Amino acid sequence: LAEKMKKSPAEVIKKLMMLGVLATINQEIDVDTATILAQEFGFEVEVKVEQDVEALFMQEPEDDPADLQPRPCVVTVMGHVDHGKTSLLDAIRETNVTATEAGGITQHIGAYQVEHNNKKITFLDTPGHEAFTAMRARGAKVTDIAILVVAADDGVMPQTVEAINHAKAAGVPIIVAINKIDRPDANPDRVKQQLTEYGLVAEEWGGDTVMVPVSAKTRQGLEDLLEMILLVAEMQELKANPDRPARGTVIEAELDKGRGPVATVLVQNGTLSVGDNLVAGTTWARVRAMMDYKGRRVKKAGPSTPVEVLGFSEVPHAGDQFFVVPDEKTARQIAEKRANRKREEEFKAAMPRVSLDDLFNQIKEGQVKELRVIIKADVQGSAEALKQALERLSTEEVKVNIIHQGVGAITETDIMLASASNAIIIGFNVRPDVNARRVAEKEKVDIRLYRVIYDAIEDVKAAMSGLLEPEY
Ligand code: GDP
C-alpha cells in the first residue's frame, strides 16, 4: 500500500498508529482500514474482489428434485474382532459372482457392488468402525447403512458396543447380522436380548431393528440379509443426480510401483468420466483411466459406484472429498493453494515458540539469538525503566530486543505482534483482556505479569542463564 501511494512504510505505519492500529511492515490490513488510511493520504481506494475459485467449487449446488434418480445404497460392515466381518464380506461377494463372470477374479479395491433382485448394493470392503470413523473425522459421510455383525456364539462384546455408538453418532441405520448360526453353541436369542440393552430391539420383539441370522460359512441367510438391506435402503429414498460433475470421497489410496498414485473413490453425486479433472484434499488428478472392482476398464462411473482412478498428482488420503472442476489448471491451482495452506499451518505448529521457561534450552540449541520482548505497563515511566533495564541484560549469545512498548492493557494486537515476531510479552501492573488471553493461548504466546520491576528483570536474567524456576 505504501508503494502504491509512493509513501515510505514508516509514514504509513505512523499514520496507522494514529488511527489506533499497531502494524508491522509486512502485516495485512483489512479493506476498511486500508480505505481510511488511503483517504488520510488523499487517495481513494477501489476495491476489487478476487474470486475464490476454491469456494466456488467447494459448495455443492442444490439439485433440482426433477433431476434426481434412485442410487444404490452404500453399506459398511462393523462389529467385534473375529465375529466374521471379513468372512461375511467375502461370502457375499462370492455368492454374487454370476456364472458368466465365474473365473473372473475380483480385485480388492476397497469396495465392491453386488446385484440382488436387479438392484445394486455397494459394500465398503474395509471392515471395522476405525475406517468408518477416520473418514467421518475428515467430514466424509459415505455410509447409508451399517451392518453390525455379532457372532451368535460370542454375543455382544466391547467393539460391538463401540460400533453401535459410532453408527448412532453418524445417524446411520443399523441392520444386525447375527453370524455363525451354524455353530452348535450359537444362541441368537441371547444376542437379541443383549442388544436390547443398547437400544436395538428386534422387530419380532416389537422393536424396529432388523436382525438377520446368517452364516458366512454355510452362506445361510445371506439372501435374506441382502433383501433386508434393500428394504431398509428403500425407506431412505436414496437419490442423486447423475447428470452433473462428480463429487465423492476417496476410500483407499496407495502408491503403486508401476501405475503411480492409485485411489479408489466412491462417486456420491454426478458422474465421473475419464478425462475429468478433480481435486481431492491437497491433491489433484486428471482421470487417466478408471477400473471397476472387477478390474474392468470403465469410461464412466455414476452415483454410489466405486472406481479405481489413475492420474493423481500425489497419493490422496482416505476420507478426502473430491470434486470435479472444469480444467486441469483450476484443479492444480486449488490443490496447490490447499497444500500451501497446510504447509503453513504445519510450519506454524512446528516453529519453536520462545518462552521464558524454555529460553535457556533454545539459546543452547542455537534456536534463539535474540530475545524479543513487548512491554506493556500502566505508566510510560515504568515501561521505559523496564526497557532500559532489560536491554542491559543482553549478552554475547543473546540480545534482548524490546520490539514494542506501550501503556495500557495487553490487547489482541500485542499478541498478534508477539506471535508474528516470536516475542514474549511482559506486563507491568497491567493484565491481558479476555480476547488477548484467548488469542495468546491459541498462538502460544508467553505472557508474564509483574508488579515489581526487579522481579521482571530477575526472571529474564534467570531464564537467560537457565536458572528460572519453572512456572506451574
Ligand atoms: P473379523 O475379524 O470380524 O473380520 O472376522 P473373520 O471374518 O476374520 O472371522 C473370524 C473367524 O470366524 C474365522 O476363523 C472364520 O472362519 C470364522 N467364521 C466367520 N464366519 C463364520 C460362520 O458363519 N460360521 C463359523 N463357524 N465360523 C465363522
PDB file of C-alpha atoms in Angstrom, residues 58-275:
ATOM      1  CA  MET A  58     -16.440 -26.414  -2.756  1.00  0.00           C
ATOM      2  CA  GLN A  59     -20.079 -25.725  -2.127  1.00  0.00           C
ATOM      3  CA  GLU A  60     -22.418 -28.233  -3.658  1.00  0.00           C
ATOM      4  CA  PRO A  61     -25.066 -26.616  -5.821  1.00  0.00           C
ATOM      5  CA  GLU A  62     -28.593 -27.787  -4.991  1.00  0.00           C
ATOM      6  CA  ASP A  63     -30.016 -30.339  -7.387  1.00  0.00           C
ATOM      7  CA  ASP A  64     -33.410 -29.791  -8.938  1.00  0.00           C
ATOM      8  CA  PRO A  65     -35.583 -32.613  -7.492  1.00  0.00           C
ATOM      9  CA  ALA A  66     -36.645 -33.387 -11.060  1.00  0.00           C
ATOM     10  CA  ASP A  67     -33.045 -34.357 -11.931  1.00  0.00           C
ATOM     11  CA  LEU A  68     -32.716 -36.837  -9.069  1.00  0.00           C
ATOM     12  CA  GLN A  69     -32.668 -40.563  -9.713  1.00  0.00           C
ATOM     13  CA  PRO A  70     -32.517 -43.513  -7.304  1.00  0.00           C
ATOM     14  CA  ARG A  71     -28.979 -44.620  -6.444  1.00  0.00           C
ATOM     15  CA  PRO A  72     -27.630 -47.825  -4.840  1.00  0.00           C
ATOM     16  CA  CYS A  73     -27.138 -47.790  -1.070  1.00  0.00           C
ATOM     17  CA  VAL A  74     -23.642 -47.840   0.417  1.00  0.00           C
ATOM     18  CA  VAL A  75     -23.069 -50.352   3.208  1.00  0.00           C
ATOM     19  CA  THR A  76     -20.318 -50.673   5.854  1.00  0.00           C
ATOM     20  CA  VAL A  77     -19.730 -53.812   7.935  1.00  0.00           C
ATOM     21  CA  MET A  78     -18.823 -53.302  11.600  1.00  0.00           C
ATOM     22  CA  GLY A  79     -18.543 -55.435  14.718  1.00  0.00           C
ATOM     23  CA  HIS A  80     -16.220 -57.109  17.207  1.00  0.00           C
ATOM     24  CA  VAL A  81     -12.988 -58.707  16.034  1.00  0.00           C
ATOM     25  CA  ASP A  82     -13.367 -62.351  14.855  1.00  0.00           C
ATOM     26  CA  HIS A  83     -17.143 -62.110  14.687  1.00  0.00           C
ATOM     27  CA  GLY A  84     -16.917 -62.671  10.931  1.00  0.00           C
ATOM     28  CA  LYS A  85     -16.926 -59.281   9.189  1.00  0.00           C
ATOM     29  CA  THR A  86     -14.331 -60.261   6.590  1.00  0.00           C
ATOM     30  CA  SER A  87     -15.873 -63.712   6.084  1.00  0.00           C
ATOM     31  CA  LEU A  88     -19.281 -62.143   5.555  1.00  0.00           C
ATOM     32  CA  LEU A  89     -17.974 -59.602   3.027  1.00  0.00           C
ATOM     33  CA  ASP A  90     -16.170 -62.400   1.149  1.00  0.00           C
ATOM     34  CA  ALA A  91     -19.192 -64.703   1.213  1.00  0.00           C
ATOM     35  CA  ILE A  92     -21.490 -62.005  -0.168  1.00  0.00           C
ATOM     36  CA  ARG A  93     -19.027 -61.119  -2.883  1.00  0.00           C
ATOM     37  CA  GLU A  94     -18.525 -64.722  -3.964  1.00  0.00           C
ATOM     38  CA  THR A  95     -22.206 -65.604  -3.879  1.00  0.00           C
ATOM     39  CA  ASN A  96     -22.844 -62.820  -6.319  1.00  0.00           C
ATOM     40  CA  VAL A  97     -20.325 -63.741  -8.946  1.00  0.00           C
ATOM     41  CA  THR A  98     -22.660 -64.944 -11.682  1.00  0.00           C
ATOM     42  CA  ALA A  99     -21.901 -67.943 -13.858  1.00  0.00           C
ATOM     43  CA  THR A 100     -20.699 -65.873 -16.800  1.00  0.00           C
ATOM     44  CA  GLU A 101     -18.275 -63.990 -14.636  1.00  0.00           C
ATOM     45  CA  ALA A 102     -17.029 -67.029 -12.773  1.00  0.00           C
ATOM     46  CA  GLY A 103     -13.319 -67.338 -13.100  1.00  0.00           C
ATOM     47  CA  GLY A 104     -13.027 -63.590 -13.274  1.00  0.00           C
ATOM     48  CA  ILE A 105     -11.084 -62.677 -10.170  1.00  0.00           C
ATOM     49  CA  THR A 106     -12.468 -59.780  -8.200  1.00  0.00           C
ATOM     50  CA  GLN A 107      -9.919 -57.116  -7.394  1.00  0.00           C
ATOM     51  CA  HIS A 108      -9.636 -55.735  -3.923  1.00  0.00           C
ATOM     52  CA  ILE A 109     -10.119 -52.024  -4.451  1.00  0.00           C
ATOM     53  CA  GLY A 110     -11.732 -51.159  -1.121  1.00  0.00           C
ATOM     54  CA  ALA A 111     -15.321 -51.523  -2.241  1.00  0.00           C
ATOM     55  CA  TYR A 112     -17.475 -53.739  -4.424  1.00  0.00           C
ATOM     56  CA  GLN A 113     -21.001 -53.986  -5.717  1.00  0.00           C
ATOM     57  CA  VAL A 114     -23.471 -56.862  -5.793  1.00  0.00           C
ATOM     58  CA  GLU A 115     -26.796 -57.171  -7.516  1.00  0.00           C
ATOM     59  CA  HIS A 116     -29.863 -58.581  -5.816  1.00  0.00           C
ATOM     60  CA  ASN A 117     -33.323 -58.535  -7.427  1.00  0.00           C
ATOM     61  CA  ASN A 118     -31.892 -56.290 -10.138  1.00  0.00           C
ATOM     62  CA  LYS A 119     -30.866 -53.718  -7.575  1.00  0.00           C
ATOM     63  CA  LYS A 120     -27.276 -52.829  -6.767  1.00  0.00           C
ATOM     64  CA  ILE A 121     -25.737 -52.616  -3.306  1.00  0.00           C
ATOM     65  CA  THR A 122     -22.296 -51.076  -2.737  1.00  0.00           C
ATOM     66  CA  PHE A 123     -20.207 -52.632   0.049  1.00  0.00           C
ATOM     67  CA  LEU A 124     -17.230 -50.841   1.548  1.00  0.00           C
ATOM     68  CA  ASP A 125     -14.627 -53.559   1.839  1.00  0.00           C
ATOM     69  CA  THR A 126     -12.656 -52.216   4.801  1.00  0.00           C
ATOM     70  CA  PRO A 127     -14.458 -53.708   7.776  1.00  0.00           C
ATOM     71  CA  GLY A 128     -14.449 -52.101  11.187  1.00  0.00           C
ATOM     72  CA  HIS A 129     -15.527 -48.847  12.678  1.00  0.00           C
ATOM     73  CA  GLU A 130     -11.998 -47.420  12.715  1.00  0.00           C
ATOM     74  CA  ALA A 131     -12.046 -46.821   8.960  1.00  0.00           C
ATOM     75  CA  PHE A 132     -15.592 -45.554   9.205  1.00  0.00           C
ATOM     76  CA  THR A 133     -14.700 -43.104  11.960  1.00  0.00           C
ATOM     77  CA  ALA A 134     -11.468 -41.967  10.313  1.00  0.00           C
ATOM     78  CA  MET A 135     -13.492 -40.990   7.272  1.00  0.00           C
ATOM     79  CA  ARG A 136     -16.093 -39.267   9.357  1.00  0.00           C
ATOM     80  CA  ALA A 137     -13.358 -37.307  11.107  1.00  0.00           C
ATOM     81  CA  ARG A 138     -12.433 -35.928   7.686  1.00  0.00           C
ATOM     82  CA  GLY A 139     -16.007 -34.821   7.198  1.00  0.00           C
ATOM     83  CA  ALA A 140     -16.886 -37.636   4.819  1.00  0.00           C
ATOM     84  CA  LYS A 141     -20.310 -39.219   5.036  1.00  0.00           C
ATOM     85  CA  VAL A 142     -20.369 -42.206   2.744  1.00  0.00           C
ATOM     86  CA  THR A 143     -22.310 -44.925   4.555  1.00  0.00           C
ATOM     87  CA  ASP A 144     -26.083 -45.276   4.226  1.00  0.00           C
ATOM     88  CA  ILE A 145     -26.467 -48.465   6.264  1.00  0.00           C
ATOM     89  CA  ALA A 146     -24.233 -50.152   8.848  1.00  0.00           C
ATOM     90  CA  ILE A 147     -24.270 -53.949   9.135  1.00  0.00           C
ATOM     91  CA  LEU A 148     -23.467 -54.860  12.718  1.00  0.00           C
ATOM     92  CA  VAL A 149     -22.003 -58.366  12.794  1.00  0.00           C
ATOM     93  CA  VAL A 150     -22.442 -60.182  16.113  1.00  0.00           C
ATOM     94  CA  ALA A 151     -21.275 -63.777  16.494  1.00  0.00           C
ATOM     95  CA  ALA A 152     -24.131 -65.875  17.829  1.00  0.00           C
ATOM     96  CA  ASP A 153     -21.782 -67.948  19.981  1.00  0.00           C
ATOM     97  CA  ASP A 154     -19.945 -64.997  21.484  1.00  0.00           C
ATOM     98  CA  GLY A 155     -22.591 -62.311  21.885  1.00  0.00           C
ATOM     99  CA  VAL A 156     -22.175 -58.576  22.406  1.00  0.00           C
ATOM    100  CA  MET A 157     -18.545 -57.611  23.025  1.00  0.00           C
ATOM    101  CA  PRO A 158     -16.773 -54.285  23.646  1.00  0.00           C
ATOM    102  CA  GLN A 159     -16.220 -53.475  19.952  1.00  0.00           C
ATOM    103  CA  THR A 160     -19.847 -54.371  19.243  1.00  0.00           C
ATOM    104  CA  VAL A 161     -20.843 -51.587  21.614  1.00  0.00           C
ATOM    105  CA  GLU A 162     -18.313 -49.200  20.074  1.00  0.00           C
ATOM    106  CA  ALA A 163     -19.656 -49.939  16.602  1.00  0.00           C
ATOM    107  CA  ILE A 164     -23.225 -49.267  17.785  1.00  0.00           C
ATOM    108  CA  ASN A 165     -22.166 -45.929  19.242  1.00  0.00           C
ATOM    109  CA  HIS A 166     -20.248 -44.904  16.125  1.00  0.00           C
ATOM    110  CA  ALA A 167     -23.154 -45.754  13.835  1.00  0.00           C
ATOM    111  CA  LYS A 168     -25.588 -43.932  16.093  1.00  0.00           C
ATOM    112  CA  ALA A 169     -23.344 -40.862  16.282  1.00  0.00           C
ATOM    113  CA  ALA A 170     -23.283 -40.764  12.494  1.00  0.00           C
ATOM    114  CA  GLY A 171     -27.046 -41.206  12.313  1.00  0.00           C
ATOM    115  CA  VAL A 172     -26.677 -44.339  10.183  1.00  0.00           C
ATOM    116  CA  PRO A 173     -29.371 -47.053  10.452  1.00  0.00           C
ATOM    117  CA  ILE A 174     -28.152 -50.424  11.757  1.00  0.00           C
ATOM    118  CA  ILE A 175     -29.010 -53.879  10.472  1.00  0.00           C
ATOM    119  CA  VAL A 176     -27.810 -56.665  12.761  1.00  0.00           C
ATOM    120  CA  ALA A 177     -26.331 -59.776  11.153  1.00  0.00           C
ATOM    121  CA  ILE A 178     -26.280 -62.498  13.801  1.00  0.00           C
ATOM    122  CA  ASN A 179     -23.441 -64.582  12.411  1.00  0.00           C
ATOM    123  CA  LYS A 180     -22.106 -68.113  12.920  1.00  0.00           C
ATOM    124  CA  ILE A 181     -25.567 -69.618  13.433  1.00  0.00           C
ATOM    125  CA  ASP A 182     -24.144 -72.874  12.033  1.00  0.00           C
ATOM    126  CA  ARG A 183     -22.230 -73.343  15.242  1.00  0.00           C
ATOM    127  CA  PRO A 184     -23.733 -75.754  17.792  1.00  0.00           C
ATOM    128  CA  ASP A 185     -23.285 -73.246  20.601  1.00  0.00           C
ATOM    129  CA  ALA A 186     -24.990 -70.454  18.653  1.00  0.00           C
ATOM    130  CA  ASN A 187     -27.591 -68.582  20.669  1.00  0.00           C
ATOM    131  CA  PRO A 188     -29.274 -65.866  18.583  1.00  0.00           C
ATOM    132  CA  ASP A 189     -31.857 -65.059  21.235  1.00  0.00           C
ATOM    133  CA  ARG A 190     -29.152 -64.246  23.743  1.00  0.00           C
ATOM    134  CA  VAL A 191     -27.669 -61.778  21.210  1.00  0.00           C
ATOM    135  CA  LYS A 192     -31.059 -60.146  20.714  1.00  0.00           C
ATOM    136  CA  GLN A 193     -31.514 -59.961  24.462  1.00  0.00           C
ATOM    137  CA  GLN A 194     -28.096 -58.323  24.939  1.00  0.00           C
ATOM    138  CA  LEU A 195     -28.697 -55.810  22.158  1.00  0.00           C
ATOM    139  CA  THR A 196     -31.879 -54.509  23.803  1.00  0.00           C
ATOM    140  CA  GLU A 197     -29.601 -53.004  26.444  1.00  0.00           C
ATOM    141  CA  TYR A 198     -28.162 -50.749  23.711  1.00  0.00           C
ATOM    142  CA  GLY A 199     -31.493 -49.656  22.319  1.00  0.00           C
ATOM    143  CA  LEU A 200     -31.564 -52.186  19.485  1.00  0.00           C
ATOM    144  CA  VAL A 201     -34.810 -54.164  19.763  1.00  0.00           C
ATOM    145  CA  ALA A 202     -35.547 -56.795  17.129  1.00  0.00           C
ATOM    146  CA  GLU A 203     -38.655 -56.344  15.016  1.00  0.00           C
ATOM    147  CA  GLU A 204     -40.054 -59.687  16.111  1.00  0.00           C
ATOM    148  CA  TRP A 205     -39.735 -58.426  19.681  1.00  0.00           C
ATOM    149  CA  GLY A 206     -41.705 -55.289  18.924  1.00  0.00           C
ATOM    150  CA  GLY A 207     -38.750 -53.056  18.108  1.00  0.00           C
ATOM    151  CA  ASP A 208     -37.639 -51.535  14.824  1.00  0.00           C
ATOM    152  CA  THR A 209     -34.204 -53.055  14.299  1.00  0.00           C
ATOM    153  CA  VAL A 210     -33.855 -55.598  11.527  1.00  0.00           C
ATOM    154  CA  MET A 211     -31.910 -58.649  12.725  1.00  0.00           C
ATOM    155  CA  VAL A 212     -30.974 -61.436  10.326  1.00  0.00           C
ATOM    156  CA  PRO A 213     -29.474 -64.777  11.385  1.00  0.00           C
ATOM    157  CA  VAL A 214     -26.675 -65.697   8.961  1.00  0.00           C
ATOM    158  CA  SER A 215     -23.686 -67.919   8.498  1.00  0.00           C
ATOM    159  CA  ALA A 216     -20.776 -66.692   6.443  1.00  0.00           C
ATOM    160  CA  LYS A 217     -19.523 -70.266   6.452  1.00  0.00           C
ATOM    161  CA  THR A 218     -22.601 -72.099   5.103  1.00  0.00           C
ATOM    162  CA  ARG A 219     -23.961 -68.946   3.378  1.00  0.00           C
ATOM    163  CA  GLN A 220     -27.261 -69.488   5.134  1.00  0.00           C
ATOM    164  CA  GLY A 221     -29.325 -66.295   5.412  1.00  0.00           C
ATOM    165  CA  LEU A 222     -27.216 -64.209   3.025  1.00  0.00           C
ATOM    166  CA  GLU A 223     -30.107 -63.738   0.576  1.00  0.00           C
ATOM    167  CA  ASP A 224     -32.286 -62.574   3.467  1.00  0.00           C
ATOM    168  CA  LEU A 225     -29.628 -60.133   4.542  1.00  0.00           C
ATOM    169  CA  LEU A 226     -29.393 -58.605   1.044  1.00  0.00           C
ATOM    170  CA  GLU A 227     -33.188 -58.485   0.920  1.00  0.00           C
ATOM    171  CA  MET A 228     -33.302 -56.576   4.215  1.00  0.00           C
ATOM    172  CA  ILE A 229     -30.571 -54.172   3.097  1.00  0.00           C
ATOM    173  CA  LEU A 230     -32.641 -53.275   0.039  1.00  0.00           C
ATOM    174  CA  LEU A 231     -35.735 -52.852   2.198  1.00  0.00           C
ATOM    175  CA  VAL A 232     -34.040 -50.507   4.662  1.00  0.00           C
ATOM    176  CA  ALA A 233     -32.421 -48.638   1.752  1.00  0.00           C
ATOM    177  CA  GLU A 234     -35.776 -48.190   0.070  1.00  0.00           C
ATOM    178  CA  MET A 235     -37.130 -46.416   3.135  1.00  0.00           C
ATOM    179  CA  GLN A 236     -34.271 -43.904   2.874  1.00  0.00           C
ATOM    180  CA  GLU A 237     -35.218 -42.973  -0.695  1.00  0.00           C
ATOM    181  CA  LEU A 238     -31.591 -42.538  -1.698  1.00  0.00           C
ATOM    182  CA  LYS A 239     -31.212 -40.315  -4.734  1.00  0.00           C
ATOM    183  CA  ALA A 240     -28.562 -38.487  -6.726  1.00  0.00           C
ATOM    184  CA  ASN A 241     -28.223 -36.560  -9.956  1.00  0.00           C
ATOM    185  CA  PRO A 242     -26.099 -38.461 -12.486  1.00  0.00           C
ATOM    186  CA  ASP A 243     -26.028 -35.521 -14.914  1.00  0.00           C
ATOM    187  CA  ARG A 244     -23.576 -33.241 -13.211  1.00  0.00           C
ATOM    188  CA  PRO A 245     -19.849 -33.056 -12.457  1.00  0.00           C
ATOM    189  CA  ALA A 246     -18.946 -35.754  -9.948  1.00  0.00           C
ATOM    190  CA  ARG A 247     -18.135 -35.380  -6.299  1.00  0.00           C
ATOM    191  CA  GLY A 248     -17.463 -38.067  -3.733  1.00  0.00           C
ATOM    192  CA  THR A 249     -14.917 -39.495  -1.327  1.00  0.00           C
ATOM    193  CA  VAL A 250     -11.575 -41.261  -1.503  1.00  0.00           C
ATOM    194  CA  ILE A 251     -11.987 -44.733   0.041  1.00  0.00           C
ATOM    195  CA  GLU A 252      -8.444 -46.039  -0.292  1.00  0.00           C
ATOM    196  CA  ALA A 253      -5.241 -44.816  -1.878  1.00  0.00           C
ATOM    197  CA  GLU A 254      -1.713 -46.056  -2.344  1.00  0.00           C
ATOM    198  CA  LEU A 255       1.392 -45.582  -4.396  1.00  0.00           C
ATOM    199  CA  ASP A 256       1.578 -48.385  -6.944  1.00  0.00           C
ATOM    200  CA  LYS A 257       5.063 -49.145  -8.225  1.00  0.00           C
ATOM    201  CA  GLY A 258       4.018 -49.407 -11.847  1.00  0.00           C
ATOM    202  CA  ARG A 259       0.974 -47.155 -12.024  1.00  0.00           C
ATOM    203  CA  GLY A 260       1.845 -44.306  -9.682  1.00  0.00           C
ATOM    204  CA  PRO A 261      -0.699 -42.934  -7.202  1.00  0.00           C
ATOM    205  CA  VAL A 262      -3.879 -45.016  -7.310  1.00  0.00           C
ATOM    206  CA  ALA A 263      -7.063 -44.192  -5.437  1.00  0.00           C
ATOM    207  CA  THR A 264     -10.383 -45.921  -5.079  1.00  0.00           C
ATOM    208  CA  VAL A 265     -13.076 -43.299  -4.957  1.00  0.00           C
ATOM    209  CA  LEU A 266     -16.766 -43.561  -4.310  1.00  0.00           C
ATOM    210  CA  VAL A 267     -18.799 -41.314  -6.576  1.00  0.00           C
ATOM    211  CA  GLN A 268     -21.598 -39.874  -4.434  1.00  0.00           C
ATOM    212  CA  ASN A 269     -23.227 -37.473  -6.840  1.00  0.00           C
ATOM    213  CA  GLY A 270     -22.846 -36.808 -10.536  1.00  0.00           C
ATOM    214  CA  THR A 271     -20.896 -38.963 -12.977  1.00  0.00           C
ATOM    215  CA  LEU A 272     -17.122 -39.255 -13.103  1.00  0.00           C
ATOM    216  CA  SER A 273     -15.648 -39.694 -16.580  1.00  0.00           C
ATOM    217  CA  VAL A 274     -12.212 -40.450 -17.955  1.00  0.00           C
ATOM    218  CA  GLY A 275     -10.593 -37.126 -18.813  1.00  0.00           C
TER     219      GLY A 275
END
